[in-house]
PDB file of C-alpha atoms in Angstrom:
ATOM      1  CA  UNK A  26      35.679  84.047  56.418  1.00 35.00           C
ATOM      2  CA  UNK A  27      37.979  84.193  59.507  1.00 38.00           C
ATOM      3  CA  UNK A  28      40.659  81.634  58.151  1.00 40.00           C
ATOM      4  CA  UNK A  29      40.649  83.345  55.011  1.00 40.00           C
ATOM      5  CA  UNK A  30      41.337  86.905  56.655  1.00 41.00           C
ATOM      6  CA  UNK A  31      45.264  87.969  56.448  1.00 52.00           C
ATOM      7  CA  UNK A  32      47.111  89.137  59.076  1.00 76.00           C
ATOM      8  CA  UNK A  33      48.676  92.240  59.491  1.00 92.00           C
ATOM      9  CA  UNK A  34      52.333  91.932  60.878  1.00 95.00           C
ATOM     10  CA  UNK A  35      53.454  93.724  63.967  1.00 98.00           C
ATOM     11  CA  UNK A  36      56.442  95.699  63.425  1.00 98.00           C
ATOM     12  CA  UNK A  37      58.606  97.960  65.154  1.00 98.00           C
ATOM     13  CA  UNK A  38      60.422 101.309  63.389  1.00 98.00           C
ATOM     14  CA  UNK A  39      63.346 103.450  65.065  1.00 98.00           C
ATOM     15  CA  UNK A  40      64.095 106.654  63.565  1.00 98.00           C
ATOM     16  CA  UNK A  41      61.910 109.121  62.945  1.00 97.00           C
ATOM     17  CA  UNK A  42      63.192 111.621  60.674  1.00 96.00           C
ATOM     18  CA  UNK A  43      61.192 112.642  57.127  1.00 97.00           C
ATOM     19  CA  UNK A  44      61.938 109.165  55.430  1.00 98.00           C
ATOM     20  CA  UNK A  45      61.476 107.567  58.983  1.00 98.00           C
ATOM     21  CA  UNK A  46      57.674 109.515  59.643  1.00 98.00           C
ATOM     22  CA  UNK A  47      56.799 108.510  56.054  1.00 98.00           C
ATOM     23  CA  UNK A  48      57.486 104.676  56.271  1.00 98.00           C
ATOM     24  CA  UNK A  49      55.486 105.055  59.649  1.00 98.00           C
ATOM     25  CA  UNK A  50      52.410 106.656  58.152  1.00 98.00           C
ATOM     26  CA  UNK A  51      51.934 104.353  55.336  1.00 98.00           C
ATOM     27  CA  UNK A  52      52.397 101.229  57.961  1.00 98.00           C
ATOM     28  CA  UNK A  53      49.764 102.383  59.910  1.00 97.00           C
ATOM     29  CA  UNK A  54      47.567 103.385  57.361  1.00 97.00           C
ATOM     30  CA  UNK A  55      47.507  99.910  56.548  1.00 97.00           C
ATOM     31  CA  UNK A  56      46.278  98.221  59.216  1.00 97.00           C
ATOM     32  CA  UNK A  57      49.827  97.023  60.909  1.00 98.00           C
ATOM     33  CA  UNK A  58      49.957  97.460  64.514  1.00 98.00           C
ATOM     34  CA  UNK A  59      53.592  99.932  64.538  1.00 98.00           C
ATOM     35  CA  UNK A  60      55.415 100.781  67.414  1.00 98.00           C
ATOM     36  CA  UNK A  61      58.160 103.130  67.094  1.00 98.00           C
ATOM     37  CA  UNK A  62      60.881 105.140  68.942  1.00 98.00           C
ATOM     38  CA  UNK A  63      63.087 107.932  68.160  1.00 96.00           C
ATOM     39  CA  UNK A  64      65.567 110.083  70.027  1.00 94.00           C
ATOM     40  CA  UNK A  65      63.428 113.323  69.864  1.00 92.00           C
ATOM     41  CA  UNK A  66      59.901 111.851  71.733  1.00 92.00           C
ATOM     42  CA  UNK A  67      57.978 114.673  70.329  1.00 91.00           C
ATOM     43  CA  UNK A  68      57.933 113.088  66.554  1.00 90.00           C
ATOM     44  CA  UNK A  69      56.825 109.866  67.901  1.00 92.00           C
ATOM     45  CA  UNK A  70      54.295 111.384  70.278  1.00 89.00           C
ATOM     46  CA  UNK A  71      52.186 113.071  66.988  1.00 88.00           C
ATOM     47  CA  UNK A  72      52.409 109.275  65.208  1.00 95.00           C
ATOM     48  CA  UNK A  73      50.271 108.572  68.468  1.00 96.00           C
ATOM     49  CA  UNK A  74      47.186 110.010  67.401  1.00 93.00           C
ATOM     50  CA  UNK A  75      47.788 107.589  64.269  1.00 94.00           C
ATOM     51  CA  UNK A  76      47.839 104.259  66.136  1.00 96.00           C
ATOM     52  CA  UNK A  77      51.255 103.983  66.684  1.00 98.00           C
ATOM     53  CA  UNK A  78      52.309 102.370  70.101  1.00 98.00           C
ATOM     54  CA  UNK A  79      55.179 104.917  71.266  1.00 97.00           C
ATOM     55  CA  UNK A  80      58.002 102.987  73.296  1.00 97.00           C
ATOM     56  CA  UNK A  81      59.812 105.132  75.731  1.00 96.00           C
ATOM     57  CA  UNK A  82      63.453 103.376  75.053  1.00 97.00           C
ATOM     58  CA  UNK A  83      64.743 102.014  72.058  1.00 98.00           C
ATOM     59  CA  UNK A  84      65.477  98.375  73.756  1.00 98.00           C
ATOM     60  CA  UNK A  85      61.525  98.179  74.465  1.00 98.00           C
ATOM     61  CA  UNK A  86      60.726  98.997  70.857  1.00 98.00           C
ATOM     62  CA  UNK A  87      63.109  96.335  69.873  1.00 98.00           C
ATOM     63  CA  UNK A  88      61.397  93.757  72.479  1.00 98.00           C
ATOM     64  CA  UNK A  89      57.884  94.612  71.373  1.00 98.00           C
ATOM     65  CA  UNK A  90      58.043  93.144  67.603  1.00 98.00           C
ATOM     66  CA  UNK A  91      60.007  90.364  65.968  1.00 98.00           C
ATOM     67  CA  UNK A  92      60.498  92.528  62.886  1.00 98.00           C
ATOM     68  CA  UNK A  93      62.605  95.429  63.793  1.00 98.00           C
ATOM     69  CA  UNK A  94      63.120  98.126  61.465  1.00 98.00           C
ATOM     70  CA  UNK A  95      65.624 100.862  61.741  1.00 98.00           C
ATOM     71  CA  UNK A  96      65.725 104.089  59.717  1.00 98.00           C
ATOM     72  CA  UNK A  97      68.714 106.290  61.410  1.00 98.00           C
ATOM     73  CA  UNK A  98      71.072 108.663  60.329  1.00 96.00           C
ATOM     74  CA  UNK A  99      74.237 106.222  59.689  1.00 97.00           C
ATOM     75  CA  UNK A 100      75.733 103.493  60.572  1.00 97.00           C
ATOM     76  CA  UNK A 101      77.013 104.953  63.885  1.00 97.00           C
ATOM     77  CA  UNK A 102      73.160 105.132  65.260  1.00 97.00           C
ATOM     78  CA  UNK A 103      72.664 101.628  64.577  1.00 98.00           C
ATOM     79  CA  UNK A 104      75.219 100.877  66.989  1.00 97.00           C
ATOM     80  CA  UNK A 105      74.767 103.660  69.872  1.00 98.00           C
ATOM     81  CA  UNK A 106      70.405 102.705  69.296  1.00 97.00           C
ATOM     82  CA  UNK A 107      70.836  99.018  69.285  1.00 98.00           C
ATOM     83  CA  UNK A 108      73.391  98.838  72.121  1.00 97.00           C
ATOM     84  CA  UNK A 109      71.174  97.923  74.683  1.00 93.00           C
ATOM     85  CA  UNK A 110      69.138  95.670  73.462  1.00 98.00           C
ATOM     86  CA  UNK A 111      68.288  92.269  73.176  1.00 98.00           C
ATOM     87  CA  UNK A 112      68.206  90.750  68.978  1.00 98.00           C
ATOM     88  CA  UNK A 113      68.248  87.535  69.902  1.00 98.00           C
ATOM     89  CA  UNK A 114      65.540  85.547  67.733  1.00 98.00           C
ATOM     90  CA  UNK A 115      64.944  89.121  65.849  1.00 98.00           C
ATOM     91  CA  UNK A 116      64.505  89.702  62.191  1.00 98.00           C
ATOM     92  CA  UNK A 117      66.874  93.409  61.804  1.00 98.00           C
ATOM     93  CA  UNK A 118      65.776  95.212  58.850  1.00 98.00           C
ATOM     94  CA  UNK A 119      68.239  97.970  58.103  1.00 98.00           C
ATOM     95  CA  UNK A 120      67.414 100.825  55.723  1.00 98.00           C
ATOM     96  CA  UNK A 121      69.751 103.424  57.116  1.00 98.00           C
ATOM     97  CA  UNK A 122      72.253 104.877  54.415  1.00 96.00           C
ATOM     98  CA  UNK A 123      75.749 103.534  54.482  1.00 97.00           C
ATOM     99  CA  UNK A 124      78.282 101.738  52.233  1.00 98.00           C
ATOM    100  CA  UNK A 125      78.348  97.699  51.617  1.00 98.00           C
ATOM    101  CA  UNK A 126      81.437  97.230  53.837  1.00 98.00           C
ATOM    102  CA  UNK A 127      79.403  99.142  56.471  1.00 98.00           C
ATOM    103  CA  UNK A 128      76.296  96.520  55.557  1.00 98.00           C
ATOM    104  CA  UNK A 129      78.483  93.580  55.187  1.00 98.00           C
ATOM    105  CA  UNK A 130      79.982  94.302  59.242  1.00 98.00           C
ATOM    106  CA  UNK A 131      76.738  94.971  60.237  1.00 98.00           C
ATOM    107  CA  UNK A 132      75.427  91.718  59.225  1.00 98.00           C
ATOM    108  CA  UNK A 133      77.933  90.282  60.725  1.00 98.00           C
ATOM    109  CA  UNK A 134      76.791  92.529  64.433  1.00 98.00           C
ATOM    110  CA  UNK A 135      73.552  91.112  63.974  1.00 98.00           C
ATOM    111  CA  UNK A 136      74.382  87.562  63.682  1.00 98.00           C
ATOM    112  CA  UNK A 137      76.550  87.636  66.448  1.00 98.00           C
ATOM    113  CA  UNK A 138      73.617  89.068  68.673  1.00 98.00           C
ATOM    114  CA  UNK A 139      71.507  86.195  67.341  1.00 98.00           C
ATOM    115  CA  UNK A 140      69.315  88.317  64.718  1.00 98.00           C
ATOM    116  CA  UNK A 141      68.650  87.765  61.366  1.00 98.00           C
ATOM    117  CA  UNK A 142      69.489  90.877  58.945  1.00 98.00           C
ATOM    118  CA  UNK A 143      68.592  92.385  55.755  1.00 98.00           C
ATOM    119  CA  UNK A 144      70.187  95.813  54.534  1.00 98.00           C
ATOM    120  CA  UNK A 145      68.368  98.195  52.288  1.00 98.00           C
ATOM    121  CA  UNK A 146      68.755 100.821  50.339  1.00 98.00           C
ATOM    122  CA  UNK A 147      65.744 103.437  49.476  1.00 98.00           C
ATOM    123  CA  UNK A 148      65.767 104.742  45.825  1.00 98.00           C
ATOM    124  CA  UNK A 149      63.288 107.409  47.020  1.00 97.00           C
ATOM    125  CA  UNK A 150      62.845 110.595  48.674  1.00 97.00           C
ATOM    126  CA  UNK A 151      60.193 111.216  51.530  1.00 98.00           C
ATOM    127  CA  UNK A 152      57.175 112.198  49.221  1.00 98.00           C
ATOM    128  CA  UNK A 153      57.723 108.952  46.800  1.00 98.00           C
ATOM    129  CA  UNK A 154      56.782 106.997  50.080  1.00 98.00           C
ATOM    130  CA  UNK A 155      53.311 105.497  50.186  1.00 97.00           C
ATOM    131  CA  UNK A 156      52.790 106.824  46.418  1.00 97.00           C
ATOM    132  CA  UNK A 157      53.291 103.843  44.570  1.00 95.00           C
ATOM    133  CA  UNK A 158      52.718 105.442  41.049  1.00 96.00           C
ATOM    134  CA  UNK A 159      56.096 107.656  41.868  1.00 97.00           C
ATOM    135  CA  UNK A 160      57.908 104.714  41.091  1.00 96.00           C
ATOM    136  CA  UNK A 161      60.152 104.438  44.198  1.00 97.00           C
ATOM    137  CA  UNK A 162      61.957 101.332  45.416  1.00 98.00           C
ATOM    138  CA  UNK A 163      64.348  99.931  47.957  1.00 98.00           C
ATOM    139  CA  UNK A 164      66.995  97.375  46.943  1.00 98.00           C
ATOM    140  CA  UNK A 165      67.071  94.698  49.908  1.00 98.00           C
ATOM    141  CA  UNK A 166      70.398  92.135  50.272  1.00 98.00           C
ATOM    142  CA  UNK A 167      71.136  89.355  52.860  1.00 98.00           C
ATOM    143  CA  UNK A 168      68.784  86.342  53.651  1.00 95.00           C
ATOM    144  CA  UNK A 169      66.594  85.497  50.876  1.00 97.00           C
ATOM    145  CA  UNK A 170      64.186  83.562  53.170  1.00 97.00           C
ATOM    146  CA  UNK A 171      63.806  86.639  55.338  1.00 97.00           C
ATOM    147  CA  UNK A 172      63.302  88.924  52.762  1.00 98.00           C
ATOM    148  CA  UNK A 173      60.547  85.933  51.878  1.00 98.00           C
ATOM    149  CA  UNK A 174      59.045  86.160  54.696  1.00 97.00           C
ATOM    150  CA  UNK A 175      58.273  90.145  55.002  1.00 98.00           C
ATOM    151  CA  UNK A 176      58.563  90.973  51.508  1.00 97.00           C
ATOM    152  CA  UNK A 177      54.430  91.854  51.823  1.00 97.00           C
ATOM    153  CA  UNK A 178      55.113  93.807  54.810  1.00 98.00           C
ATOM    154  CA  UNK A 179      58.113  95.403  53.259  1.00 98.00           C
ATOM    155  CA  UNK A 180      56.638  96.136  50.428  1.00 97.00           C
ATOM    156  CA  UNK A 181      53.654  98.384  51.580  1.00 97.00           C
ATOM    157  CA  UNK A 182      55.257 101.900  51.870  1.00 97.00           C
ATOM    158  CA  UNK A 183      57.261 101.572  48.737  1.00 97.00           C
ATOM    159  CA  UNK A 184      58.200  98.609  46.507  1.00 97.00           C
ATOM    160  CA  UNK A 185      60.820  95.947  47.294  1.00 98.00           C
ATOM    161  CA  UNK A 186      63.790  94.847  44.612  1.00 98.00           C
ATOM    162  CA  UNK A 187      65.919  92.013  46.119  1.00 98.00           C
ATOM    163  CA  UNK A 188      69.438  92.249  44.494  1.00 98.00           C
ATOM    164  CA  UNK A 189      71.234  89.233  46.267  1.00 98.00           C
ATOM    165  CA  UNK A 190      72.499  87.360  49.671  1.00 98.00           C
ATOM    166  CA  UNK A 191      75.521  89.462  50.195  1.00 98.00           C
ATOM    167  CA  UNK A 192      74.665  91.764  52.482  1.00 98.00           C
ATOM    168  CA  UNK A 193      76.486  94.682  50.711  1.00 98.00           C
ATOM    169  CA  UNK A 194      74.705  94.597  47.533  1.00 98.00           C
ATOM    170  CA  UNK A 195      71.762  97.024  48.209  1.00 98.00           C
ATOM    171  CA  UNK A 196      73.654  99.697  49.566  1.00 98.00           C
ATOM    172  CA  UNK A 197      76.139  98.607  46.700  1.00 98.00           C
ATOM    173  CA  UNK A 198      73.287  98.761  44.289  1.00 98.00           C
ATOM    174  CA  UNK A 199      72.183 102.384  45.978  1.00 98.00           C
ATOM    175  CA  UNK A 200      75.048 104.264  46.197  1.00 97.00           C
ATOM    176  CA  UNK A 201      76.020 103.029  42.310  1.00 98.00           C
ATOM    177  CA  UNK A 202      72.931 104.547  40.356  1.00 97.00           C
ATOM    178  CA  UNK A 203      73.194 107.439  42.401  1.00 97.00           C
ATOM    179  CA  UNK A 204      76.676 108.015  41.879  1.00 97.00           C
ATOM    180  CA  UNK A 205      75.602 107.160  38.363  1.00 97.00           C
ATOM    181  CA  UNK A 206      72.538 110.346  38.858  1.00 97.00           C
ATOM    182  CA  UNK A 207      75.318 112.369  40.200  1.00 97.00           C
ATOM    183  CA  UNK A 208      77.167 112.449  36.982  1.00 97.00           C
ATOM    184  CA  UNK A 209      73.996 113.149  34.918  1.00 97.00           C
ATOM    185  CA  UNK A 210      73.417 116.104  37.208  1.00 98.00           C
ATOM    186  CA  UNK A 211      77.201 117.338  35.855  1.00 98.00           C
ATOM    187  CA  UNK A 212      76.326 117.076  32.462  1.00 98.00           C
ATOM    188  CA  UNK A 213      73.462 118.957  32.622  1.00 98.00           C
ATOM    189  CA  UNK A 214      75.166 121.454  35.024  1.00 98.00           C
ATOM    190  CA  UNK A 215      77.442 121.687  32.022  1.00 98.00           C
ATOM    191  CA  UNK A 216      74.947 122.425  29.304  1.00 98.00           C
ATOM    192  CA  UNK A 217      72.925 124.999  31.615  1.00 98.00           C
ATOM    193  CA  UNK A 218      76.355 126.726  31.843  1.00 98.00           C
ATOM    194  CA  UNK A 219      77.190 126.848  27.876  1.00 98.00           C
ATOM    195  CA  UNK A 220      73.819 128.458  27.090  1.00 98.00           C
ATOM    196  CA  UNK A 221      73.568 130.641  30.830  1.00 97.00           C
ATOM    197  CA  UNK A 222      74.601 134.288  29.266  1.00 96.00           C
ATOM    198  CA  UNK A 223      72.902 133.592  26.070  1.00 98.00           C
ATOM    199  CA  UNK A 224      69.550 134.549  24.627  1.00 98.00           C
ATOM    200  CA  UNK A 225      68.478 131.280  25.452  1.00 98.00           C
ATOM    201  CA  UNK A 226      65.396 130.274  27.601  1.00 98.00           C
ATOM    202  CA  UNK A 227      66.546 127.861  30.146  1.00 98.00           C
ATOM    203  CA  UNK A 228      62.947 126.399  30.659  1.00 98.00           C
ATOM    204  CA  UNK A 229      62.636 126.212  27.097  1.00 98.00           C
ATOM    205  CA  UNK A 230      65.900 124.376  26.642  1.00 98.00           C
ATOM    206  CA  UNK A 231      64.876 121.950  29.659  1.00 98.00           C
ATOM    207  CA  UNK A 232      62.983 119.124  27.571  1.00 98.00           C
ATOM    208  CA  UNK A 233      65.661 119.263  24.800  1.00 98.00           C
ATOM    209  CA  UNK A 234      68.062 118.586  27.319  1.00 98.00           C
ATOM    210  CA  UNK A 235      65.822 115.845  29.301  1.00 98.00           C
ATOM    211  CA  UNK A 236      64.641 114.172  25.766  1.00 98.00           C
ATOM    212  CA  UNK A 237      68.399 113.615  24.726  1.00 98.00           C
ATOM    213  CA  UNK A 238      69.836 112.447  28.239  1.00 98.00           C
ATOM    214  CA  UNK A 239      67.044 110.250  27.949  1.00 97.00           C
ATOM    215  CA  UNK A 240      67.591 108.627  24.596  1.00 97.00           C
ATOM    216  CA  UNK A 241      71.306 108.412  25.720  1.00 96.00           C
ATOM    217  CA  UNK A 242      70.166 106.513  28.519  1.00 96.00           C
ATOM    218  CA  UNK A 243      69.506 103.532  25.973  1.00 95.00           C
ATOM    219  CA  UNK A 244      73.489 103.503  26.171  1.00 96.00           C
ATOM    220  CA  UNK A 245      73.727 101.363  28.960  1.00 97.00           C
ATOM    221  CA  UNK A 246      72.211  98.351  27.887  1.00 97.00           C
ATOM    222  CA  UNK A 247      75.288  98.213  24.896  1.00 97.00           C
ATOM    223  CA  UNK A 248      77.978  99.003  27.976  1.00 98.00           C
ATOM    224  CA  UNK A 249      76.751  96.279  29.495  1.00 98.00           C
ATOM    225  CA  UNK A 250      76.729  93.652  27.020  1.00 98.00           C
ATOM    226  CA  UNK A 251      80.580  94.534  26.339  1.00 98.00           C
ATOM    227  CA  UNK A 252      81.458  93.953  29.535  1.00 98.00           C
ATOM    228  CA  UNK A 253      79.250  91.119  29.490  1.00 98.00           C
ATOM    229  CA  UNK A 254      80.649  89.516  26.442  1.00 98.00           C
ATOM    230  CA  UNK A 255      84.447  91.662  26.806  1.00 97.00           C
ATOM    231  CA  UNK A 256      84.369  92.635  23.016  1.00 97.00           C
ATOM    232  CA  UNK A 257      84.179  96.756  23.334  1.00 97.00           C
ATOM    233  CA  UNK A 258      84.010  97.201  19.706  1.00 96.00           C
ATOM    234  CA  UNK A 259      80.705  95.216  19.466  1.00 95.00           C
ATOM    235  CA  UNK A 260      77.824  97.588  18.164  1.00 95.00           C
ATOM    236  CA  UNK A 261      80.082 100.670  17.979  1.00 96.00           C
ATOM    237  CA  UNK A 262      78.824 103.796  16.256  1.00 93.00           C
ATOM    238  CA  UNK A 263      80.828 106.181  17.278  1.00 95.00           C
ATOM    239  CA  UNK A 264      84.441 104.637  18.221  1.00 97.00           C
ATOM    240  CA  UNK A 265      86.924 105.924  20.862  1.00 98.00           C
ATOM    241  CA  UNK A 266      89.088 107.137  18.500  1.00 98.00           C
ATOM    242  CA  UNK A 267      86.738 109.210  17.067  1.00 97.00           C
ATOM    243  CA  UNK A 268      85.372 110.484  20.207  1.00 97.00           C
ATOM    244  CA  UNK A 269      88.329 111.788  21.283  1.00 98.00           C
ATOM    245  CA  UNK A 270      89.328 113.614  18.186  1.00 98.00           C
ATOM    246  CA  UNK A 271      85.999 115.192  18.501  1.00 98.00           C
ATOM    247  CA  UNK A 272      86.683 116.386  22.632  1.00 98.00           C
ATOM    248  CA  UNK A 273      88.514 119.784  21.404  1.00 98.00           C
ATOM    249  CA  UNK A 274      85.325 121.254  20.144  1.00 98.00           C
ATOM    250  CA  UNK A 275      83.504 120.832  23.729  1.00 98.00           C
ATOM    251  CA  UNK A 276      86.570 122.409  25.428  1.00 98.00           C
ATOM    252  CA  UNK A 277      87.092 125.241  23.342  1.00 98.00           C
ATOM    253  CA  UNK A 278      83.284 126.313  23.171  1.00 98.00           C
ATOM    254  CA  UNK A 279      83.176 126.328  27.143  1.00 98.00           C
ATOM    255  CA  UNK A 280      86.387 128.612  26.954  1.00 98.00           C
ATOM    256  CA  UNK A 281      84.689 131.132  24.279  1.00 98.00           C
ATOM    257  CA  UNK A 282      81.243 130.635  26.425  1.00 98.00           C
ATOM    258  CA  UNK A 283      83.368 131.377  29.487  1.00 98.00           C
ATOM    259  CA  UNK A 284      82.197 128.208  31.310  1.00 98.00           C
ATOM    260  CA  UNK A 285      85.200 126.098  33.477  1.00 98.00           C
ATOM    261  CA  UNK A 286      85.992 122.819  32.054  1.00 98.00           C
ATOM    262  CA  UNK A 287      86.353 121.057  35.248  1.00 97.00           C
ATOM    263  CA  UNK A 288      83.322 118.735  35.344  1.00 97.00           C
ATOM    264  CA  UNK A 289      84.423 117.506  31.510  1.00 97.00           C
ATOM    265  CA  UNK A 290      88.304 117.313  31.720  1.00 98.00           C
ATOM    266  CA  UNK A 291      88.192 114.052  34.104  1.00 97.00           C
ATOM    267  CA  UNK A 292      86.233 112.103  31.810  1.00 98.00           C
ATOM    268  CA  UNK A 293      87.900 113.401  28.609  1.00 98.00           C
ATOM    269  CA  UNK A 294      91.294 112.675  29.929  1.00 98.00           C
ATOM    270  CA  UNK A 295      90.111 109.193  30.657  1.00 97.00           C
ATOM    271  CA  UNK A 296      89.338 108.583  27.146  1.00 97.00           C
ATOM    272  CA  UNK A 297      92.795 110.020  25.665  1.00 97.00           C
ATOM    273  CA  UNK A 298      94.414 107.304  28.255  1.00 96.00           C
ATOM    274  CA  UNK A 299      92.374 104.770  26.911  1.00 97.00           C
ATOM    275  CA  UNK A 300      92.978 105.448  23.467  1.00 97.00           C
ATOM    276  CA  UNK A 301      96.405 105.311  24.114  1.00 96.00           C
ATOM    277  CA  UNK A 302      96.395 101.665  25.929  1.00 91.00           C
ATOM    278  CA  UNK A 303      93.896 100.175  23.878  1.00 76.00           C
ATOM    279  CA  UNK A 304      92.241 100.142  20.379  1.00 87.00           C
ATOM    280  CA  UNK A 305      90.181 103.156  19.020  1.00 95.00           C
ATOM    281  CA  UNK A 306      87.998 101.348  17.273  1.00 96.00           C
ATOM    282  CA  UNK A 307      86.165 100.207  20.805  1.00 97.00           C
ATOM    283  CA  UNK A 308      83.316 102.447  22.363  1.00 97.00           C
ATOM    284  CA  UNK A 309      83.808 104.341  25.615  1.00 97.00           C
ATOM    285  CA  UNK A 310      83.039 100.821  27.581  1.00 97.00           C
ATOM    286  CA  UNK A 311      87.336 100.664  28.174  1.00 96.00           C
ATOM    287  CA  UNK A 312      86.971 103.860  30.662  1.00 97.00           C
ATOM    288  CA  UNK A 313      85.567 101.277  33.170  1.00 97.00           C
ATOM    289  CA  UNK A 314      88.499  99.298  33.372  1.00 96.00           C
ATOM    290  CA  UNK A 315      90.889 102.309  33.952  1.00 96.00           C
ATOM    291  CA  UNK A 316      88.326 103.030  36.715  1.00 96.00           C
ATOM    292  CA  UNK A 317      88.312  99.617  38.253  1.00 95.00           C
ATOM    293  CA  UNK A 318      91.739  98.846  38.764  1.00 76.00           C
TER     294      UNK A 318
END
């Protein structure tokens, strides 16, 4: 039965903060032996009654595990935390928030300190953590044979997606659907607005709005094959040309709802410069390129 029994791996965790104190939690309610540090002692002193080993300096946390996990408030941290210690031989798991040139450099620290690295970026808030029907995720880039070798361990307080060996693809991957989330939040910031001095229940008007964002959603799958294949007008139902005829309606009912057009007029003046560069029989899919010149 012994050889048969799997082995929890030993890990250590800096930071402590909400996302930090949930990754912990789940760790050691696992069975994994965790020892963690973070700047304020007191959070790591009530993971103590948990089974976590509490090391009083970052450098001994780093020493007391080969997999070394750090959860900090930006890239800055990771610097200022790691400074004094010794990588060498360590596998550097880093799922603080930054940007993929931050990753890519950072990578690049690690190396030169004789660790191995993986970025990550966490598609979920605190309360997803440990709750794997909440559907949470964290993109991991670098070293496909490290991200191999813990992907188990990795994958216990949320669920692992490996997007590629550049280092700057998860963060890449992150800050791209939320940036994405960010301008789904505008549209609906939009629609609250139109209807906001109206006889209109707002929790009422809630799933109409969340029903039709969703079946929009569908949307992407057609952007991306027409970047994919580079033919815009393939599968068009509504064309650009069309589109943009129909953008004075939406700006002139804000005006007579009294609601600012500022979160529409970027996009719509997108469209009216793509219409006038390329063909208006494409679909909106040309936007991207004025974007990513």
């Amino acid at each position: 039965m012994t050889k048969h029994t799997v082995e929890k791996t030993s890990l250590t965790l800096l930071g402590l903060g909400a996302m930090g104190t949930a990754l912990a939690r789940t760790w050691l309610a696992a069975g994994h032996r965790l020892t963690v540090w973070n700047r304020n002692p007191a959070r790591a002193a009530a993971l103590a009654a948990e089974g976590a080993l509490v090391a009083d300096s970052a450098a001994e946390a780093v020493a007391a595990n080969t997999l070394v996990v750090v959860c900090l408030l930006d890239d800055a941290s990771v610097g200022e935390v790691l400074a004094g210690s010794d990588l060498t031989g360590k596998d550097l798991v880093n799922l603080t928030t930054g940007t993929p040139a931050q990753a890519r450099a950072r990578h690049e620290w690690a190396r030169e300190r004789g660790a191995r690295y993986l970025d990550g970026g966490i598609m979920a808030v605190p309360p997803m953590i440990g709750v794997p029907e909440a559907g949470g995720y964290v993109f991991y880039s670098g070293s496909p044979e490290l991200f191999e070798r813990h992907r188990e361990t990795l994958g216990v307080p949320v669920g692992t997606t490996y997007v590629g060996e550049d280092a700057g693809f998860a963060a890449l991957h992150d800050v791209a659907l939320l940036s994405a989330m960010y301008g789904m939040f505008a549209g609906a910031a939009h629609a609250f607005a139109l209807i906001r001095k109206e006889d209109i229940d707002p929790v009422s008007f809630a799933p109409l709005l969340a029903d039709w964002l969703v079946a929009m959603a569908r949307g992407v799958h057609q952007t991306a094959d027409q970047l994919q294949s580079g033919d815009y007008t393939k599968g068009v139902v509504s064309n650009l040309a069309m589109q943009v005829a129909g953008t004075p309606t939406f700006l002139s009912t804000a005006e007579q709802q009294g609601v600012s057009t500022e979160l529409l007029d970027p996009y719509f003046e997108l469209m009216r410069r793509r219409l006038s560069e390329g063909s208006g029989e494409e679909d909106l899919t040309g936007v991207i390129d004025l974007l990513a010149r």
